Amino acid sequence: MNSLNFPVYILMLLLAFAVIIPLQRKPFGKKFQIAMVSVLGGALFMALLELIKVLTDAPYSYTFGSYEAGIGIEFLVDEFSALMTFVVLLLATLVIIYSIKDLEHEIEPHRMYSYYTLVFLALFAMIGMIFTNDIFNLYVFMEVLSLTSVGIIAIKKKKDTLMASMKYMMMGAIGSVTILMGFALIYMVTGHLNMTLIFQEISQVWELYPRNILLAMGFILTGFGIKAAIFPLHNWLPDAHSSAPTPSSALLSGLVVKAYVFSIAKMMYRVVGKDISVNIGITGYIIVFAVMSMIMGSVFALTQRDMKRRLAYSSVAQIGYIFLGLALATELGFSAALFHVISHAFMKSALFLSAGSIIYLTGKRDVKGLDGIGYEMPITMTVFSIGVLGMIGIPGTSGFMSKWFLGLAVLDAGHPELLLVILLSSFLNALYYLPIVISAFLRERPETPLEMQRDRIPMTMKVSMVLVAAGSLVIGLFPHLVMDIIEQAVPTFINLGMGL
């Protein structure tokens, strides 16, 4: 098997399995579960081989049908896209293993096949967005991801989930239209859909059409900002995350929004280029929205008593960190943003999976009703605490390293005032996260029902969330494992836009 084709094989495998799932006639059971995890394991193994190949050899492009890049569909495979694909498939595998038992309590049995069809289509679309090097197919993959995300939110078919999915669909449609308008303007200016060719053309004509390019990027960033839930375009996210099944919440926050953020990075650094992004003034606007998101997301999280809504608003704040790193338009800022993409994916997945386990066993969602639960669910609350410490930025966690790198980046970019914003956001994180952990372990515990003793949740759920938390700890204790790849990837990522 030619390793150069691994991205194609991964997409074909995920799409083929998504097509096969609805054809199942037997009740949802172990054979299908084993097949599903095996498919993901195969895709994950290919992603690992692809990552090793790119790190030891060099990035490359793959054009379908041997057409020229400007005509055919082109994939660009660099270090970070390979790393991101591996992380997406790793976390998706763990979340799906977790979901096997969790969904028995959340959705009806006859909807299981529909749910996993949507999940595999979403994974197909996410990985397509990561690899594609033309804006037309980026839009197609984005629409597939948006529609499947609506489905995995609405799968319960309860009033709150249907309302949340409708809000998500309406906001997503607005985002899609604005992105399409931006892409149309880019095409009018350059006459190209291929990202490399667009960059080469824009670098020559941007001084003739600065307002057109600024307007195009304004549309594009607004559209992707809606889909990534940056403040104040975030209002779909709390309802969607709080009402969706727990695995859906983990996928949406940990992975789906990252695909949109990665698309913004492509548009800023690979399509328009960081120098032109600065010259037309788009980075200044992004910094403003990033700061608002970091602060206001945390402020709104403070007011939430529903555990999953609090986690959802926290995601709004964390997306702000990533936008801030991207907007600095420096290699160090870009590296910090990409590191936080990976770090947050693990931290937030650990938080949602552990929160889902608490709801699974106790039915409790109110953060005021978790006194002493750390004694009854020590493993679950340890996982939750690891996620919390990371979000606050305690040394030794991946969240601390994210904020450390971002702090260095803002100082390097000559914006020391932004360091105060990072510190303030971290303080707010502590205000709404630490009380949950303190009440869980230090408050008097109530009488314990027999079924709650000793973390009596299914082993698949327990193992999955522990492995996710372990991944977060590994990134925090050994950040060079990720940062070395990112530092190798950043110059390549930018230079690929230049066709180098």
Coordinates of C-alpha atoms in Angstrom, one line a residue:
M1 CA 0.0 0.0 0.0
N2 CA 1.4 3.4 -1.0
S3 CA 1.6 5.6 2.1
L4 CA 1.1 8.7 -0.1
N5 CA -2.5 7.7 -0.5
F6 CA -3.3 7.2 3.2
P7 CA -5.5 10.3 3.4
V8 CA -7.6 9.0 0.5
Y9 CA -7.8 5.6 2.0
I10 CA -8.9 7.0 5.4
L11 CA -11.7 9.1 3.7
M12 CA -12.8 6.1 1.6
L13 CA -12.9 3.8 4.6
L14 CA -15.0 6.3 6.7
L15 CA -17.4 7.1 3.8
A16 CA -17.8 3.4 2.9
F17 CA -18.7 2.5 6.5
A18 CA -21.1 5.4 6.8
V19 CA -22.9 4.1 3.6
I20 CA -23.0 0.5 4.9
I21 CA -24.4 1.4 8.4
P22 CA -28.0 2.2 7.3
L23 CA -28.1 -1.2 5.5
Q24 CA -28.0 -3.1 8.8
R25 CA -31.1 -5.1 9.5
K26 CA -30.0 -6.8 12.8
P27 CA -30.5 -5.0 16.1
F28 CA -27.6 -2.9 17.3
G29 CA -25.2 -5.2 19.0
K30 CA -21.7 -6.4 19.8
K31 CA -20.8 -7.4 16.2
F32 CA -21.6 -4.0 14.9
Q33 CA -19.8 -2.4 17.8
I34 CA -16.7 -4.4 17.1
A35 CA -16.8 -3.6 13.4
M36 CA -17.2 0.1 14.1
V37 CA -14.3 0.3 16.5
S38 CA -12.2 -1.9 14.1
V39 CA -12.9 0.6 11.2
L40 CA -11.8 3.5 13.4
G41 CA -8.8 1.5 14.5
G42 CA -7.8 0.9 10.9
A43 CA -8.2 4.6 10.1
L44 CA -6.2 5.6 13.1
F45 CA -3.4 3.2 12.2
M46 CA -3.2 4.7 8.7
A47 CA -3.2 8.2 10.2
L48 CA -0.3 7.2 12.4
L49 CA 1.7 5.9 9.5
E50 CA 0.9 9.0 7.5
L51 CA 2.1 11.2 10.4
I52 CA 5.4 9.2 10.6
K53 CA 5.8 9.4 6.8
V54 CA 5.4 13.2 6.7
L55 CA 7.7 13.8 9.7
T56 CA 10.5 11.6 8.4
D57 CA 10.1 12.6 4.7
A58 CA 8.4 15.8 3.6
P59 CA 5.0 17.3 3.1
Y60 CA 3.4 16.6 -0.3
S61 CA 0.3 17.2 -2.4
Y62 CA -2.0 14.6 -3.9
T63 CA -4.2 15.5 -6.9
F64 CA -7.1 13.2 -7.7
G65 CA -7.2 11.8 -11.2
S66 CA -3.8 13.1 -12.1
Y67 CA -5.2 16.4 -13.1
E68 CA -3.3 19.7 -12.6
A69 CA -3.8 21.3 -9.2
G70 CA -5.9 24.2 -10.6
I71 CA -8.3 21.7 -12.2
G72 CA -8.4 18.6 -10.1
I73 CA -9.2 18.1 -6.4
E74 CA -5.9 18.6 -4.5
F75 CA -5.0 17.5 -0.9
L76 CA -2.0 19.1 0.8
V77 CA -0.5 16.8 3.5
D78 CA 1.8 18.6 5.9
E79 CA 3.0 17.9 9.5
F80 CA 0.1 19.6 11.3
S81 CA -2.7 18.2 9.0
A82 CA -1.3 14.7 9.6
L83 CA -1.1 15.3 13.4
M84 CA -4.6 16.8 13.4
T85 CA -6.0 13.9 11.6
F86 CA -4.4 11.5 14.0
V87 CA -5.8 13.4 17.0
V88 CA -9.3 13.6 15.5
L89 CA -9.4 9.8 14.9
L90 CA -7.9 9.0 18.3
L91 CA -10.4 11.1 20.2
A92 CA -13.3 10.0 18.0
T93 CA -12.4 6.4 18.7
L94 CA -12.4 6.9 22.4
V95 CA -15.6 8.9 22.3
I96 CA -17.4 6.3 20.2
I97 CA -16.2 3.5 22.6
Y98 CA -17.7 5.7 25.4
S99 CA -20.9 6.2 23.5
I100 CA -21.7 2.5 23.1
K101 CA -23.1 2.2 26.7
D102 CA -23.9 5.9 27.3
L103 CA -26.3 6.1 24.3
E104 CA -28.4 3.3 25.7
H105 CA -29.6 5.9 28.3
E106 CA -29.8 8.8 25.9
I107 CA -31.4 7.7 22.6
E108 CA -33.8 5.0 21.4
P109 CA -32.3 1.7 20.1
H110 CA -33.7 2.1 16.6
R111 CA -31.8 5.4 16.3
M112 CA -28.4 4.0 17.0
Y113 CA -27.6 3.2 13.3
S114 CA -28.7 6.7 12.2
Y115 CA -26.5 8.3 14.9
Y116 CA -23.4 6.4 13.9
T117 CA -24.0 7.1 10.2
L118 CA -24.0 10.8 11.0
V119 CA -20.9 10.5 13.2
F120 CA -18.9 8.7 10.5
L121 CA -20.0 11.2 7.9
A122 CA -18.9 14.0 10.2
L123 CA -15.5 12.4 10.6
F124 CA -15.3 12.1 6.8
A125 CA -16.1 15.8 6.4
M126 CA -13.7 16.9 9.2
I127 CA -10.7 15.1 7.7
G128 CA -11.7 16.3 4.2
M129 CA -11.6 19.9 5.5
I130 CA -8.2 19.3 7.1
F131 CA -6.6 18.0 3.9
T132 CA -8.3 19.9 1.0
N133 CA -6.4 22.6 -0.8
D134 CA -9.2 24.3 -2.7
I135 CA -12.0 26.5 -1.4
F136 CA -14.8 24.7 -3.4
N137 CA -14.2 21.4 -1.7
L138 CA -13.6 23.1 1.6
Y139 CA -17.1 24.4 1.3
V140 CA -18.5 21.0 0.3
F141 CA -16.9 19.3 3.2
M142 CA -18.0 22.1 5.5
E143 CA -21.6 21.7 4.5
V144 CA -21.5 17.9 5.1
L145 CA -20.1 18.6 8.5
S146 CA -22.7 21.2 9.3
L147 CA -25.6 19.0 8.3
T148 CA -24.4 15.9 10.1
S149 CA -23.8 18.1 13.2
V150 CA -27.4 19.1 13.2
G151 CA -28.4 15.4 13.1
I152 CA -26.2 14.4 16.0
I153 CA -27.7 17.2 18.1
A154 CA -31.3 16.4 17.2
I155 CA -31.0 12.6 17.5
K156 CA -32.9 12.4 20.8
K157 CA -35.9 14.1 19.1
K158 CA -36.9 15.8 22.3
K159 CA -38.2 19.4 22.4
D160 CA -35.0 20.9 23.7
T161 CA -32.7 19.0 21.3
L162 CA -35.0 19.9 18.3
M163 CA -35.0 23.5 19.3
A164 CA -31.2 23.5 19.7
S165 CA -30.7 21.8 16.4
M166 CA -33.0 24.3 14.6
K167 CA -31.1 27.2 16.1
Y168 CA -27.8 25.6 15.1
M169 CA -29.1 24.9 11.6
M170 CA -30.3 28.5 11.2
M171 CA -27.1 30.0 12.5
G172 CA -25.1 27.6 10.4
A173 CA -27.0 28.5 7.3
I174 CA -26.2 32.2 7.9
G175 CA -22.6 31.2 8.3
S176 CA -22.5 29.1 5.2
V177 CA -24.0 32.0 3.1
T178 CA -21.5 34.5 4.3
I179 CA -18.6 32.1 3.7
L180 CA -19.9 31.5 0.2
M181 CA -20.1 35.2 -0.5
G182 CA -16.5 35.5 0.7
F183 CA -15.4 32.7 -1.5
A184 CA -17.2 34.2 -4.5
L185 CA -15.3 37.5 -4.0
I186 CA -12.0 35.7 -3.7
Y187 CA -12.8 33.9 -7.0
M188 CA -13.8 37.2 -8.7
V189 CA -10.5 38.7 -7.7
T190 CA -8.2 35.8 -8.5
G191 CA -10.1 33.5 -10.9
H192 CA -8.9 30.5 -8.9
L193 CA -10.3 28.0 -6.4
N194 CA -7.1 26.3 -5.6
M195 CA -5.6 27.8 -2.4
T196 CA -2.0 27.9 -3.7
L197 CA -3.0 29.6 -6.9
I198 CA -5.2 32.0 -5.0
F199 CA -2.3 33.0 -2.8
Q200 CA 0.0 33.5 -5.8
E201 CA -2.6 35.7 -7.5
I202 CA -3.5 37.7 -4.4
S203 CA 0.1 38.5 -3.6
Q204 CA 0.3 40.2 -6.9
V205 CA -3.0 42.1 -7.1
W206 CA -4.0 42.8 -3.5
E207 CA -2.9 46.4 -3.6
L208 CA -5.4 46.9 -6.5
Y209 CA -8.3 45.3 -4.6
P210 CA -7.6 45.8 -0.9
R211 CA -11.3 46.5 0.0
N212 CA -12.5 43.5 -2.0
I213 CA -10.1 41.2 -0.2
L214 CA -10.9 42.8 3.2
L215 CA -14.7 42.4 2.5
A216 CA -14.1 38.8 1.4
M217 CA -12.1 37.9 4.5
G218 CA -14.7 39.7 6.6
F219 CA -17.5 37.4 5.2
I220 CA -15.3 34.3 5.6
L221 CA -14.2 35.0 9.1
T222 CA -17.8 35.9 10.2
G223 CA -19.1 32.7 8.7
F224 CA -16.5 30.5 10.2
G225 CA -16.7 32.5 13.4
I226 CA -20.4 31.5 13.7
K227 CA -19.5 27.9 13.2
A228 CA -16.6 28.0 15.6
A229 CA -18.8 29.9 18.2
I230 CA -16.7 33.0 18.7
F231 CA -18.3 35.7 20.9
P232 CA -20.8 37.3 20.0
L233 CA -21.7 34.7 17.3
H234 CA -21.9 31.9 19.8
N235 CA -25.6 31.8 20.8
W236 CA -26.2 28.4 19.2
L237 CA -23.5 26.6 21.1
P238 CA -24.8 26.4 24.7
D239 CA -28.2 25.0 23.7
A240 CA -26.6 22.5 21.3
H241 CA -24.0 21.2 23.8
S242 CA -26.3 21.0 26.8
S243 CA -29.1 19.2 25.0
A244 CA -27.2 16.9 22.7
P245 CA -26.1 13.4 23.9
T246 CA -22.8 13.5 25.8
P247 CA -20.8 11.9 23.0
S248 CA -22.1 14.6 20.6
S249 CA -21.1 17.3 23.0
A250 CA -17.6 15.9 23.2
L251 CA -17.3 15.6 19.5
L252 CA -18.8 19.1 18.8
S253 CA -16.6 20.9 21.3
G254 CA -13.5 18.8 21.1
L255 CA -13.3 18.3 17.4
V256 CA -16.0 19.8 15.2
V257 CA -15.4 23.5 16.0
K258 CA -11.6 22.8 15.6
A259 CA -12.2 22.0 11.9
Y260 CA -13.7 25.4 11.4
V261 CA -10.8 27.1 13.3
F262 CA -8.3 25.2 11.2
S263 CA -10.2 26.4 8.1
I264 CA -9.7 30.0 9.3
A265 CA -6.0 29.3 9.7
K266 CA -5.9 28.1 6.1
M267 CA -7.6 31.2 4.9
M268 CA -5.4 33.6 6.9
Y269 CA -2.0 31.9 6.4
R270 CA -2.3 29.8 3.3
V271 CA -4.8 31.6 1.0
V272 CA -4.4 35.4 1.8
G273 CA -1.0 35.1 3.6
K274 CA -0.1 36.5 7.0
D275 CA 1.5 39.7 5.7
I276 CA -1.5 40.7 3.6
S277 CA -3.9 39.7 6.5
V278 CA -2.0 42.3 8.6
N279 CA -1.9 44.9 5.9
I280 CA -5.6 44.9 5.2
G281 CA -6.3 45.1 8.9
I282 CA -8.1 41.9 9.5
T283 CA -5.9 40.7 12.3
G284 CA -6.8 43.7 14.5
Y285 CA -10.5 42.9 14.3
I286 CA -9.9 39.2 15.2
I287 CA -7.9 40.3 18.3
V288 CA -10.9 42.3 19.5
F289 CA -13.3 39.4 19.0
A290 CA -10.8 37.0 20.6
V291 CA -10.5 39.1 23.7
M292 CA -14.3 39.5 24.0
S293 CA -14.7 35.8 23.7
M294 CA -12.1 35.0 26.3
I295 CA -13.7 37.3 28.8
M296 CA -17.4 37.1 28.1
G297 CA -17.4 33.3 27.5
S298 CA -16.1 32.9 31.1
V299 CA -18.5 35.6 32.5
F300 CA -21.5 33.7 31.0
A301 CA -20.1 30.4 32.3
L302 CA -20.1 31.8 35.8
T303 CA -23.9 32.3 35.7
Q304 CA -24.7 28.7 34.6
R305 CA -25.8 26.1 37.0
D306 CA -26.4 23.4 34.4
M307 CA -23.1 21.5 34.2
K308 CA -23.0 21.0 30.4
R309 CA -24.0 24.6 29.7
R310 CA -21.2 25.8 31.9
L311 CA -18.8 23.6 29.9
A312 CA -20.3 25.0 26.6
Y313 CA -19.7 28.6 27.6
S314 CA -16.2 27.6 28.6
S315 CA -15.7 26.5 25.0
V316 CA -16.6 30.0 23.8
A317 CA -13.8 31.4 26.0
Q318 CA -11.3 28.7 24.9
I319 CA -11.9 29.4 21.2
G320 CA -10.9 33.0 22.0
Y321 CA -7.4 31.8 22.9
I322 CA -7.0 30.1 19.6
F323 CA -8.3 33.1 17.6
L324 CA -5.9 35.3 19.6
G325 CA -2.9 33.2 18.6
L326 CA -3.9 33.2 15.0
A327 CA -4.4 37.0 15.0
L328 CA -0.9 37.7 16.3
A329 CA 0.3 36.8 12.7
T330 CA 3.6 35.5 14.0
E331 CA 5.0 32.0 13.9
L332 CA 5.1 31.8 17.7
G333 CA 1.5 32.9 17.9
F334 CA 0.4 30.5 15.2
S335 CA 2.3 27.7 17.0
A336 CA 0.5 28.6 20.3
A337 CA -2.9 28.6 18.6
L338 CA -2.3 25.2 17.0
F339 CA -1.0 23.8 20.3
H340 CA -4.2 24.9 22.1
V341 CA -6.3 23.3 19.3
I342 CA -4.8 19.9 20.4
S343 CA -4.7 20.7 24.1
H344 CA -8.3 21.9 24.3
A345 CA -9.5 18.9 22.3
F346 CA -8.3 16.6 25.0
M347 CA -9.2 18.7 28.0
K348 CA -12.8 19.5 26.9
S349 CA -13.4 15.9 25.8
A350 CA -12.3 14.7 29.3
L351 CA -14.7 17.3 30.9
F352 CA -17.7 16.4 28.8
L353 CA -17.2 12.6 29.1
S354 CA -16.8 12.8 32.9
A355 CA -19.8 15.2 33.2
G356 CA -21.7 12.7 31.1
S357 CA -20.8 9.9 33.4
I358 CA -22.1 11.9 36.4
I359 CA -25.4 12.5 34.6
Y360 CA -25.5 8.8 33.5
L361 CA -25.2 7.5 37.1
T362 CA -27.0 10.2 39.1
G363 CA -29.1 12.2 36.7
K364 CA -27.7 15.4 38.2
R365 CA -26.8 18.3 36.0
D366 CA -26.9 21.1 38.6
V367 CA -23.4 22.1 39.7
K368 CA -24.9 22.9 43.2
G369 CA -26.0 19.3 43.7
L370 CA -22.6 17.6 43.5
D371 CA -21.5 17.7 47.1
G372 CA -19.4 14.7 48.1
I373 CA -19.7 13.1 44.7
G374 CA -15.9 12.8 44.5
Y375 CA -16.1 10.0 47.1
E376 CA -18.8 8.1 45.2
M377 CA -17.3 8.6 41.8
P378 CA -13.5 9.0 42.4
I379 CA -12.3 8.0 39.0
T380 CA -14.9 10.2 37.2
M381 CA -14.2 13.2 39.4
T382 CA -10.4 12.7 39.0
V383 CA -10.8 12.9 35.2
F384 CA -13.0 15.9 35.6
S385 CA -10.5 17.5 37.9
I386 CA -7.7 16.9 35.4
G387 CA -9.7 18.8 32.8
V388 CA -10.5 21.6 35.3
L389 CA -6.8 22.1 36.2
G390 CA -5.9 22.2 32.6
M391 CA -8.6 24.8 31.8
I392 CA -7.4 27.0 34.7
G393 CA -3.8 26.6 33.6
I394 CA -2.2 24.8 36.6
P395 CA 1.5 23.9 35.9
G396 CA 1.9 20.4 34.7
T397 CA -1.2 20.4 32.6
S398 CA -1.6 20.9 28.9
G399 CA -3.7 24.0 29.5
F400 CA -0.8 25.6 31.4
M401 CA 1.5 25.0 28.4
S402 CA -1.1 26.4 26.0
K403 CA -1.2 29.6 28.1
W404 CA 2.5 29.7 28.5
F405 CA 3.1 29.5 24.8
L406 CA 0.4 32.1 24.1
G407 CA 1.8 34.4 26.8
L408 CA 5.2 34.2 25.1
A409 CA 3.6 34.9 21.8
V410 CA 1.8 38.1 22.9
L411 CA 5.0 39.4 24.4
D412 CA 7.0 38.6 21.3
A413 CA 4.3 40.3 19.2
G414 CA 4.6 43.5 21.3
H415 CA 1.2 43.2 23.0
P416 CA 1.9 42.8 26.8
E417 CA -1.6 44.1 27.6
L418 CA -3.0 40.9 26.1
L419 CA -1.1 38.9 28.8
L420 CA -3.4 40.6 31.4
V421 CA -6.4 39.3 29.3
I422 CA -5.0 35.7 29.5
L423 CA -4.5 36.0 33.3
L424 CA -8.0 37.5 33.8
S425 CA -9.6 34.7 31.7
S426 CA -7.7 32.1 33.7
F427 CA -8.9 33.7 37.0
L428 CA -12.5 33.6 35.7
N429 CA -11.9 29.9 34.7
A430 CA -10.9 29.2 38.3
L431 CA -14.1 30.9 39.6
Y432 CA -16.5 28.7 37.7
Y433 CA -14.6 25.4 37.7
L434 CA -12.9 25.1 41.1
P435 CA -16.2 25.3 43.2
I436 CA -17.3 22.1 41.4
V437 CA -14.2 20.2 42.4
I438 CA -14.1 21.6 45.9
S439 CA -17.7 20.6 46.6
A440 CA -17.1 17.2 45.1
F441 CA -14.2 16.3 47.3
L442 CA -14.3 18.6 50.4
R443 CA -18.0 19.0 51.2
E444 CA -19.9 16.5 53.4
R445 CA -21.1 13.6 51.3
P446 CA -24.8 12.6 51.5
E447 CA -26.0 9.1 51.9
T448 CA -24.9 7.0 49.0
P449 CA -27.3 4.8 47.0
L450 CA -25.8 1.3 46.4
E451 CA -25.9 1.7 42.7
M452 CA -23.6 4.9 42.9
Q453 CA -20.9 3.3 45.0
R454 CA -17.4 2.9 43.5
D455 CA -18.0 4.5 40.1
R456 CA -20.5 2.0 38.9
I457 CA -20.5 3.1 35.3
P458 CA -19.8 0.7 32.4
M459 CA -16.1 -0.1 31.9
T460 CA -16.1 1.2 28.3
M461 CA -17.1 4.6 29.6
K462 CA -14.6 4.6 32.4
V463 CA -11.7 3.5 30.3
S464 CA -12.4 6.0 27.5
M465 CA -12.5 9.0 29.7
V466 CA -9.4 7.9 31.6
L467 CA -7.5 7.5 28.4
V468 CA -8.6 11.0 27.2
A469 CA -7.5 12.5 30.5
A470 CA -4.2 10.6 30.3
G471 CA -3.7 12.1 26.9
S472 CA -4.2 15.6 28.3
L473 CA -1.6 14.9 31.0
V474 CA 0.9 13.5 28.6
I475 CA 0.7 16.7 26.5
G476 CA 1.1 18.8 29.6
L477 CA 4.0 16.9 31.0
F478 CA 5.8 16.3 27.7
P479 CA 4.7 19.3 25.6
H480 CA 7.6 18.9 23.2
L481 CA 5.9 15.8 21.8
V482 CA 3.3 18.1 20.2
M483 CA 5.2 21.4 20.0
D484 CA 8.1 19.9 18.1
I485 CA 5.8 18.8 15.4
I486 CA 4.0 22.1 15.3
E487 CA 7.2 24.1 15.1
Q488 CA 8.2 21.9 12.2
A489 CA 4.8 22.4 10.6
V490 CA 4.3 26.1 10.9
P491 CA 6.9 27.3 8.4
T492 CA 5.8 24.5 6.1
F493 CA 2.1 25.4 6.5
I494 CA 2.8 29.0 5.5
N495 CA 5.2 28.1 2.7
L496 CA 2.8 25.6 1.1
G497 CA 0.6 28.6 0.5
M498 CA 3.4 30.0 -1.6
G499 CA 3.7 26.8 -3.6
L500 CA 7.1 26.1 -2.1

